[in-house]
Amino acid sequence: MNESLKKDLIQILIDAKLLSQDQLDEALKIQKEKSGKLRDILISKKFVNENDLMAALSQKSGIPPISLKKVKINKDVVSLIPENLARRYIFMPVSKIGNTLTIAMADPLNVFAIDDIKSLTKFTIQPIISSEDEIMSALDTYYKQGAAGKFDSLLKESASTLFENITITKETETHDTETLLKKMGEKPVVRLTNLILTEAVNRGASDVLIEPQEKKTSIRYRIDGILQESPSVPKALHNALVSRIKVMSNLNIAEHRLPQDGRFKAKVSNREVDYRVSVLPSSFGEKVALRVLDKSAVSLEIDKLGFEDNVLKKIKSNALKPHGMIIACGPTGCGKTTTLYSILQFIDKPTKNIVTVEDPVEYELYGINQVTALPESGLTFASALRSILRQDPDVIMVGEIRDFETVDVAIKSALTGHLVLSTLHTTSAAGSVIRLIDMGVEPFLITSSCLLFLAQRLVRKICPECKEAYKVTDAMRKDLELGEFEKKMDTKIGEFFKGKGCPNCKNTGYIGRTVISEAFVLSPAIKNMIVKKEPESLIAEQAGKEGMRNLRENSLLKAARGVTSIEEILRVTVD
């Protein structure tokens, strides 16, 4: 894109108040320091969304935009263009009339790309505008379903090399360091590793599992909380693939009998991504679990996480208090840490000294002091907390409460004038109180220090492109006890929603996730029950009488609005 056009586009965005001068200056500074396209920086920093950029480009160039989600492309048109060419220039063939081929491009003014496509295909090229995300999604849909095609292509292309240089070994055969280093340095293994890592980011996966089986190695991605299988890898590649990941994570490639943990960073599509690595010995070899931490894909704005208004109000009001304790609870992977990070972003000011202690630090927060706990070196959560208290903090975040020593220091910190945030592995907000008592905390200390218990889960959102409504039947109304719910919420539910599946959601019916939660504030009546060590069920019942909506109730409200489905609610919540 030429400089004059780029300036015109920026001016259109500024005039339309879609981009501020301060945001532009920050983006230009980032571009100067780290290079890269200004367009990509503006989108990744969420200064401008891609639809606004497309509209500005269309307005200036006169080239019409198109939504590929709403277009069904003929397979004969797709077959005219090789996949590697379409991916190289990031375009999607849409239609062909005579000798004119219409293609969707994120940058339709890239004359060099158009000239190359024209010379390679011998067609007259007619560009139209589409978003890069929609183009990549269409490529994955129409070209062998994305990862499957790329895996097959890679394995076919290098099959002779793979099996000439790497032989299948017996299960009892050991691998010396020199042999493993040689194998994992071979080009096919490097490319396969890069493909797995890149595919995880492109598909929005939170985890990747590399699992050895008797005759193959399976690759699975956790997308929106659900594991999805990808094409398997030949067993001959397994040890070299694991060794490659170990070297990237600075782990011991000669150790195969003990678990190992590490991490590394990689740049994928101009995005810096953290990968946390766990290696576990199993019957058929070492299993690898990768946690993918893509900072650009995570929003840390408390208002955008999806909390219900009644919960969000409680979070904000308690986060602004000068001292006390806020505890987020739920199972692993339910977004507790993201919630705490968003609270820190909400209350962060130059006048506040905020310190966190985590194991490990998941996301780096600008202007906040973050400490990594190292239990093997003696730096536990409790010992780190004691040191942090000597640093004159206003706000402290403890990654997780695991034992009495940690919770003891945390509660005392909350009682001595600090705002303390932490997480706890319990299934409900009221259950967190019982868990603390079970850990040895005196009930009167809980009532004196704790401001808010926040239980949460993540549910998949229905794809907006293929969402459809259906009526609530009498059987559903009875099973879900909707009559009692409608009475309490003073509302009437006549229909729910589901996604029937489309290319936009890869035919799953869902795309993205949102949070469901319950916020438990300690009223005088509940404090009295805690001191008397009443059971969890009675405490939760009292909280409900005082207006607390539990996980099931807040999730039903989301289902009634068409945000998620009943199936998702039943999957993650209990009666």
XYZ file of C-alpha atoms in Angstrom:
575
model
C 0.000 0.000 0.000
C 1.539 3.353 -1.035
C 2.265 6.071 1.514
C -0.272 8.611 0.196
C -3.105 6.071 0.339
C -2.048 4.993 3.827
C -2.203 8.619 4.990
C -5.641 9.068 3.383
C -6.968 5.947 5.131
C -5.629 7.112 8.488
C -7.259 10.503 7.970
C -10.609 8.837 7.157
C -10.391 6.828 10.402
C -9.471 9.929 12.447
C -12.234 12.051 10.866
C -14.766 9.327 11.635
C -13.464 9.261 15.241
C -12.570 5.581 14.863
C -8.909 6.307 15.638
C -7.414 8.953 17.930
C -4.141 10.803 17.318
C -2.711 9.336 20.552
C -3.482 5.805 19.345
C -1.898 6.540 15.978
C 1.240 7.916 17.650
C 1.522 4.827 19.858
C 1.081 2.506 16.854
C 3.741 4.398 14.862
C 6.113 4.159 17.834
C 5.563 0.381 18.037
C 6.112 0.102 14.277
C 9.376 2.018 14.554
C 10.634 -0.143 17.441
C 9.449 -3.599 16.296
C 8.702 -3.058 12.566
C 5.639 -4.759 11.025
C 2.590 -3.432 9.158
C 0.776 -0.442 10.657
C -2.541 -2.117 9.760
C -1.660 -5.223 11.820
C -0.510 -3.100 14.784
C -3.722 -1.042 14.824
C -5.836 -4.208 14.792
C -3.740 -6.169 17.322
C -3.809 -3.236 19.788
C -7.603 -3.037 19.236
C -7.338 0.650 18.234
C -9.331 -0.117 15.073
C -11.410 -3.146 14.218
C -10.984 -4.839 10.854
C -14.495 -3.989 9.650
C -13.882 -0.257 10.112
C -10.573 -0.564 8.271
C -12.291 -2.417 5.410
C -14.977 0.274 5.181
C -12.351 3.044 5.054
C -10.361 1.191 2.392
C -13.509 0.593 0.337
C -14.508 4.248 0.647
C -11.129 5.471 -0.544
C -10.422 2.904 -3.283
C -13.923 2.317 -4.613
C -13.393 -1.456 -4.339
C -16.459 -3.200 -2.837
C -16.208 -5.240 0.379
C -17.535 -8.781 0.829
C -18.339 -11.017 3.801
C -17.030 -14.477 2.937
C -19.122 -15.937 5.777
C -22.239 -15.288 3.718
C -20.900 -16.585 0.401
C -20.880 -20.190 -0.800
C -17.929 -20.649 -3.141
C -18.062 -23.171 -5.959
C -15.503 -25.966 -5.566
C -14.605 -25.639 -9.267
C -13.459 -22.065 -8.618
C -11.429 -23.163 -5.581
C -9.719 -25.889 -7.648
C -8.379 -23.243 -10.070
C -5.990 -21.883 -7.447
C -3.292 -23.930 -5.646
C -3.584 -23.742 -1.854
C 0.043 -22.687 -1.359
C -0.484 -19.678 -3.681
C -3.685 -18.620 -1.885
C -1.993 -18.881 1.519
C 1.176 -17.123 0.367
C -0.714 -13.973 -0.662
C -3.680 -14.452 1.731
C -6.510 -14.335 -0.792
C -9.573 -16.458 -1.553
C -10.937 -17.131 -5.059
C -14.643 -16.237 -5.066
C -15.972 -16.539 -8.621
C -14.926 -16.797 -12.276
C -16.715 -15.247 -15.255
C -15.028 -15.803 -18.584
C -11.325 -15.152 -18.084
C -11.867 -12.884 -15.072
C -11.201 -14.329 -11.626
C -12.625 -12.430 -8.635
C -10.529 -12.815 -5.478
C -11.080 -11.539 -1.926
C -8.016 -9.826 -0.399
C -7.327 -8.011 2.866
C -5.133 -5.569 0.907
C -6.574 -5.357 -2.613
C -4.157 -2.553 -3.509
C -1.119 -4.822 -3.265
C -0.281 -4.611 -6.988
C 2.752 -6.860 -6.641
C 0.637 -9.720 -5.282
C -2.024 -9.208 -7.986
C 0.622 -9.200 -10.738
C 2.127 -12.433 -9.399
C -1.293 -14.124 -9.194
C -2.111 -12.942 -12.717
C 1.148 -14.218 -14.195
C 0.856 -17.585 -12.412
C -2.838 -18.225 -13.219
C -3.100 -16.429 -16.622
C -6.444 -14.934 -15.490
C -7.539 -11.311 -15.363
C -7.731 -10.573 -11.623
C -10.612 -8.596 -10.088
C -9.888 -7.888 -6.370
C -12.530 -7.248 -3.707
C -12.052 -6.499 -0.005
C -12.484 -8.972 2.855
C -11.019 -9.337 6.343
C -7.898 -11.435 6.837
C -9.674 -13.567 9.470
C -12.503 -14.401 7.065
C -10.031 -15.209 4.278
C -8.024 -17.566 6.513
C -11.236 -19.208 7.737
C -12.393 -19.741 4.125
C -9.004 -21.192 3.170
C -9.254 -23.654 6.073
C -12.814 -24.573 5.092
C -12.367 -25.041 1.336
C -8.820 -26.408 1.203
C -8.952 -29.821 2.963
C -10.200 -28.338 6.254
C -7.025 -26.440 7.103
C -4.779 -28.362 9.468
C -5.665 -31.760 8.011
C -4.621 -30.600 4.568
C -1.406 -29.029 5.821
C -0.463 -32.100 7.843
C -1.174 -34.388 4.874
C 0.752 -32.110 2.518
C 3.737 -31.913 4.841
C 3.882 -35.663 5.440
C 3.440 -36.536 1.753
C 5.955 -33.944 0.609
C 8.649 -35.187 2.977
C 7.639 -38.842 3.357
C 10.770 -40.206 1.698
C 12.990 -37.961 3.809
C 11.199 -38.903 7.019
C 11.535 -42.610 6.619
C 15.004 -42.593 5.082
C 16.531 -40.697 7.982
C 14.340 -41.841 10.890
C 13.682 -45.499 11.608
C 11.030 -46.917 13.908
C 12.637 -48.238 17.080
C 11.502 -50.905 19.488
C 9.693 -49.716 22.585
C 12.564 -50.896 24.776
C 15.236 -49.148 22.726
C 16.773 -46.064 24.362
C 17.704 -42.875 22.533
C 21.083 -41.331 23.177
C 21.409 -37.546 23.193
C 23.460 -37.367 20.008
C 20.895 -39.366 17.982
C 17.982 -37.277 19.310
C 19.764 -34.006 18.537
C 20.378 -35.185 14.984
C 16.770 -36.292 14.495
C 15.098 -33.222 15.957
C 17.283 -30.948 13.825
C 16.090 -32.497 10.554
C 13.987 -30.187 8.415
C 10.717 -32.203 8.437
C 10.697 -32.339 12.251
C 11.346 -28.598 12.525
C 8.570 -27.863 10.033
C 6.155 -30.230 11.756
C 6.822 -28.606 15.141
C 6.332 -25.127 13.685
C 3.100 -26.248 12.012
C 1.682 -27.586 15.296
C 2.565 -24.375 17.166
C 1.242 -22.100 14.413
C -1.975 -24.079 13.994
C -2.650 -23.746 17.731
C -2.535 -19.947 17.477
C -4.485 -19.740 14.211
C -7.275 -21.944 15.583
C -7.431 -20.085 18.908
C -6.458 -23.145 20.950
C -5.730 -22.806 24.672
C -3.872 -26.142 24.879
C -2.148 -28.649 22.597
C -1.771 -32.318 23.550
C 0.881 -34.461 21.839
C 0.051 -38.012 22.915
C 2.028 -41.147 21.998
C -0.001 -44.254 21.222
C 1.048 -47.750 20.198
C 1.283 -47.107 16.444
C 0.912 -43.336 16.068
C 1.104 -39.979 17.859
C -2.173 -38.086 18.191
C -2.368 -34.288 18.140
C -5.328 -32.648 19.868
C -6.194 -28.958 20.297
C -8.431 -27.584 23.049
C -10.581 -24.962 21.316
C -13.215 -23.072 23.319
C -12.752 -25.597 26.114
C -13.388 -28.699 23.950
C -10.664 -31.039 22.648
C -10.610 -31.438 18.863
C -8.521 -34.087 17.130
C -6.137 -33.318 14.264
C -4.442 -35.755 11.868
C -2.056 -38.083 13.667
C 1.727 -38.064 13.228
C 3.793 -41.203 12.428
C 5.161 -42.808 15.589
C 8.646 -42.624 14.018
C 8.586 -38.837 14.520
C 7.480 -38.814 18.144
C 10.818 -38.797 19.978
C 12.319 -36.232 17.613
C 9.228 -34.008 17.947
C 9.343 -34.168 21.754
C 13.089 -33.477 21.753
C 12.583 -30.446 19.521
C 10.046 -29.009 21.996
C 12.368 -29.834 24.923
C 15.254 -27.941 23.331
C 12.984 -24.922 22.692
C 11.911 -25.078 26.378
C 15.475 -25.514 27.692
C 14.664 -28.956 29.140
C 16.858 -32.065 29.441
C 16.400 -34.137 26.260
C 18.274 -37.092 27.799
C 15.723 -37.463 30.626
C 12.770 -39.713 29.701
C 11.709 -41.144 33.081
C 10.734 -38.014 35.048
C 8.194 -35.230 34.395
C 9.616 -31.877 33.254
C 8.147 -28.372 32.998
C 9.352 -25.420 30.960
C 8.253 -22.565 28.722
C 9.324 -20.683 25.614
C 8.221 -17.765 23.461
C 7.590 -17.781 19.724
C 6.510 -15.162 17.199
C 3.506 -16.371 15.191
C 1.915 -14.112 12.544
C 3.597 -11.062 14.118
C 2.148 -11.999 17.526
C 4.336 -12.913 20.478
C 2.982 -16.093 22.040
C 4.024 -17.833 25.269
C 3.962 -21.627 25.390
C 4.048 -23.403 28.758
C 5.305 -26.960 28.425
C 4.662 -30.041 30.544
C 6.306 -33.375 29.656
C 4.981 -36.546 31.302
C 6.326 -40.123 30.811
C 3.601 -42.566 29.699
C 3.343 -46.183 28.515
C 4.173 -45.471 24.858
C 6.536 -42.518 25.301
C 6.524 -38.976 26.639
C 3.253 -37.046 26.494
C 3.568 -33.280 25.945
C 0.968 -30.705 26.986
C 1.411 -27.152 25.717
C -0.541 -24.244 27.241
C -0.875 -21.491 24.619
C -0.874 -17.945 26.011
C -1.655 -15.588 23.138
C -1.663 -12.110 24.682
C -3.263 -10.471 21.638
C -6.278 -12.812 21.880
C -7.066 -11.987 25.532
C -9.073 -8.964 26.623
C -8.275 -7.725 30.125
C -11.064 -5.131 30.230
C -13.421 -6.103 33.040
C -16.441 -4.744 31.122
C -15.745 -6.984 28.108
C -15.376 -10.359 29.840
C -19.110 -11.075 29.820
C -20.056 -10.717 33.509
C -23.730 -10.118 34.248
C -24.519 -6.580 35.435
C -25.359 -7.689 38.979
C -21.982 -9.491 39.278
C -19.966 -6.738 37.578
C -21.344 -4.142 39.989
C -20.206 -6.207 42.998
C -16.750 -6.800 41.512
C -16.141 -3.113 40.815
C -17.471 -1.820 44.139
C -15.372 -4.274 46.171
C -12.253 -3.799 44.013
C -12.293 -0.088 44.843
C -12.228 -0.703 48.607
C -8.913 0.102 50.347
C -8.445 -3.275 52.052
C -9.931 -6.753 52.255
C -9.773 -9.926 50.221
C -11.374 -10.923 46.886
C -11.225 -14.618 45.970
C -11.999 -16.025 42.491
C -12.824 -19.733 42.562
C -13.529 -22.522 40.118
C -11.779 -25.430 38.373
C -8.566 -25.150 36.351
C -9.047 -23.309 33.071
C -12.190 -21.380 34.030
C -10.573 -17.930 33.622
C -9.882 -17.075 37.292
C -6.466 -15.527 36.604
C -7.801 -13.503 33.659
C -10.513 -12.112 35.951
C -7.935 -11.082 38.565
C -5.754 -9.473 35.883
C -8.745 -7.500 34.624
C -9.470 -6.295 38.185
C -5.856 -5.140 38.484
C -6.176 -3.263 35.170
C -9.415 -1.687 36.429
C -7.898 -0.353 39.682
C -4.359 0.357 38.429
C -3.225 3.968 38.936
C 0.199 5.646 39.184
C -0.634 6.339 42.838
C -0.951 2.621 43.688
C 1.828 0.120 44.340
C 0.577 -3.208 42.928
C 2.598 -6.416 43.336
C 1.731 -9.967 42.230
C 3.257 -13.351 43.051
C 2.410 -16.111 40.555
C 3.546 -19.574 39.489
C 4.275 -18.811 36.720
C 3.559 -15.239 35.527
C 1.045 -15.778 32.700
C 0.734 -12.281 31.237
C 3.064 -9.328 31.736
C 1.120 -6.275 32.909
C 2.573 -2.842 32.230
C 3.326 -0.829 35.381
C 2.648 -3.746 37.751
C 5.400 -5.551 39.679
C 5.164 -9.304 39.050
C 7.104 -11.977 40.961
C 7.483 -15.612 39.858
C 7.279 -18.106 42.721
C 10.087 -20.708 42.744
C 9.153 -23.335 45.382
C 12.162 -25.511 44.525
C 14.430 -22.572 45.453
C 12.519 -21.696 48.618
C 10.521 -18.813 47.122
C 7.016 -20.062 47.974
C 3.829 -17.994 47.851
C 4.005 -17.483 51.624
C 7.684 -16.417 51.701
C 7.190 -14.139 48.678
C 4.170 -12.568 50.393
C 6.211 -11.764 53.490
C 8.833 -10.042 51.351
C 6.190 -8.175 49.354
C 4.708 -6.751 52.573
C 8.043 -5.036 53.204
C 7.716 -3.325 49.783
C 4.870 -1.035 50.920
C 2.192 -2.453 48.556
C -1.361 -1.162 48.219
C -2.663 -4.160 46.259
C -1.343 -7.739 46.302
C -2.322 -10.560 43.983
C -1.498 -14.135 45.024
C -1.699 -16.559 42.104
C -3.275 -19.365 44.118
C -4.040 -20.283 47.730
C -2.645 -23.793 48.155
C -1.972 -24.216 51.865
C -2.607 -22.773 55.325
C 0.671 -20.842 55.433
C -0.226 -18.896 52.274
C -3.829 -18.155 53.271
C -2.709 -17.150 56.767
C -0.320 -14.489 55.436
C -2.865 -13.368 52.812
C -5.667 -12.863 55.361
C -3.364 -11.021 57.740
C -2.324 -8.790 54.832
C -5.991 -8.023 54.118
C -6.558 -7.182 57.800
C -3.567 -4.819 57.926
C -4.706 -2.432 55.202
C -4.000 -4.172 51.884
C -6.351 -5.236 49.105
C -5.563 -8.895 48.380
C -6.699 -10.839 45.299
C -6.310 -14.599 44.953
C -7.777 -17.819 43.527
C -9.048 -21.000 45.130
C -10.016 -24.358 43.624
C -13.622 -24.848 44.758
C -16.837 -25.462 42.830
C -19.000 -22.673 44.278
C -18.656 -19.302 45.982
C -20.221 -20.510 49.250
C -17.994 -23.599 49.099
C -14.917 -21.346 49.284
C -15.830 -20.405 52.849
C -15.985 -24.061 53.899
C -12.694 -24.738 52.081
C -10.927 -21.949 54.014
C -12.256 -23.295 57.316
C -11.111 -26.771 56.284
C -7.608 -25.341 55.633
C -7.477 -24.130 59.242
C -8.617 -20.499 58.974
C -10.695 -19.288 61.930
C -14.244 -18.306 60.876
C -13.980 -14.860 62.533
C -10.915 -14.107 60.347
C -12.904 -14.963 57.201
C -15.772 -12.653 58.166
C -13.349 -9.850 59.073
C -11.181 -9.988 55.945
C -13.118 -11.376 52.961
C -15.071 -8.936 50.782
C -16.177 -11.076 47.845
C -16.128 -14.696 46.675
C -16.508 -15.011 42.907
C -17.229 -18.432 41.356
C -17.049 -18.717 37.580
C -17.036 -21.024 34.541
C -16.481 -20.529 30.815
C -19.160 -21.487 28.288
C -19.040 -21.459 24.499
C -20.936 -18.717 22.665
C -23.356 -19.566 19.866
C -22.060 -18.631 16.408
C -23.927 -15.445 15.350
C -23.884 -16.485 11.675
C -25.899 -19.692 12.112
C -27.843 -18.992 15.324
C -31.474 -20.087 15.278
C -34.256 -20.030 17.886
C -36.506 -22.846 19.026
C -39.444 -22.944 21.438
C -39.167 -24.172 25.011
C -41.159 -27.393 25.455
C -43.105 -28.380 28.570
C -40.604 -31.177 29.227
C -37.684 -28.725 29.116
C -39.537 -26.309 31.353
C -40.024 -29.075 33.920
C -36.473 -30.478 33.727
C -34.879 -27.029 34.064
C -37.369 -25.872 36.730
C -38.007 -22.746 34.671
C -41.212 -21.855 36.554
C -39.337 -21.208 39.791
C -36.559 -19.407 37.924
C -38.986 -17.129 36.028
C -40.720 -16.259 39.279
C -37.459 -15.309 40.975
C -36.146 -13.336 37.959
C -39.566 -11.811 37.175
C -39.198 -12.773 33.510
C -40.698 -15.187 30.965
C -38.614 -17.496 28.755
C -40.330 -18.701 25.588
C -37.363 -19.724 23.457
C -33.733 -20.775 23.529
C -31.115 -20.740 20.779
C -28.598 -23.041 19.116
C -26.067 -22.915 16.284
C -26.795 -25.241 13.372
C -23.179 -25.092 12.059
C -21.571 -23.098 9.242
C -18.093 -22.386 7.763
C -17.659 -19.468 10.185
C -17.729 -21.812 13.227
C -16.205 -24.850 11.442
C -19.669 -26.488 11.696
C -19.531 -26.646 15.509
C -22.303 -24.103 16.153
C -20.069 -22.217 18.586
C -17.380 -19.572 18.326
C -15.569 -17.997 21.292
C -16.336 -18.230 25.000
C -17.863 -16.051 27.692
C -18.004 -16.191 31.476
C -20.846 -17.223 33.777
C -20.446 -16.454 37.465
C -21.921 -15.971 40.924
C -20.820 -13.232 43.305
C -21.082 -13.934 47.020
C -20.837 -10.950 49.396
C -20.802 -11.534 53.154
C -23.857 -9.918 54.729
C -24.282 -9.710 58.554
C -26.625 -12.736 58.511
C -24.156 -14.815 56.459
C -21.234 -13.767 58.682
C -23.188 -15.034 61.665
C -23.741 -18.376 59.877
C -20.027 -18.668 59.062
C -19.025 -18.060 62.683
C -21.464 -20.836 63.685
C -19.902 -23.091 60.970
C -23.208 -23.715 59.237
C -23.074 -26.103 56.210
C -22.460 -24.811 52.672
C -26.027 -25.557 51.497
C -27.593 -23.316 54.176
C -25.120 -20.499 53.496
C -25.862 -20.676 49.752
C -29.618 -20.732 50.456
C -29.339 -17.599 52.593
C -27.277 -15.860 49.874
C -30.027 -16.715 47.370
C -32.668 -15.165 49.642
C -30.547 -12.002 49.791
C -30.508 -11.738 45.987
C -27.443 -13.713 44.867
C -27.935 -15.387 41.495
C -26.076 -18.677 41.304
C -24.179 -20.066 38.303
C -27.223 -21.850 36.870
C -29.450 -18.766 37.148
C -26.961 -16.377 35.520
C -26.280 -18.890 32.747
C -30.018 -19.324 32.049
C -30.261 -15.562 31.534
C -27.461 -15.804 28.966
C -29.225 -18.696 27.220
C -32.495 -16.737 27.079
C -30.646 -13.859 25.371
C -29.083 -16.207 22.817
C -25.505 -15.882 24.070
C -25.068 -19.591 24.795
C -27.065 -22.809 24.550
C -28.851 -24.998 27.084
C -26.459 -27.841 26.228
C -23.502 -25.704 27.307
C -25.205 -24.741 30.562
C -25.913 -28.366 31.442
C -22.300 -29.246 30.559
C -20.685 -26.833 33.012
C -23.228 -26.253 35.808
C -25.170 -28.390 38.265
C -28.706 -27.996 39.615
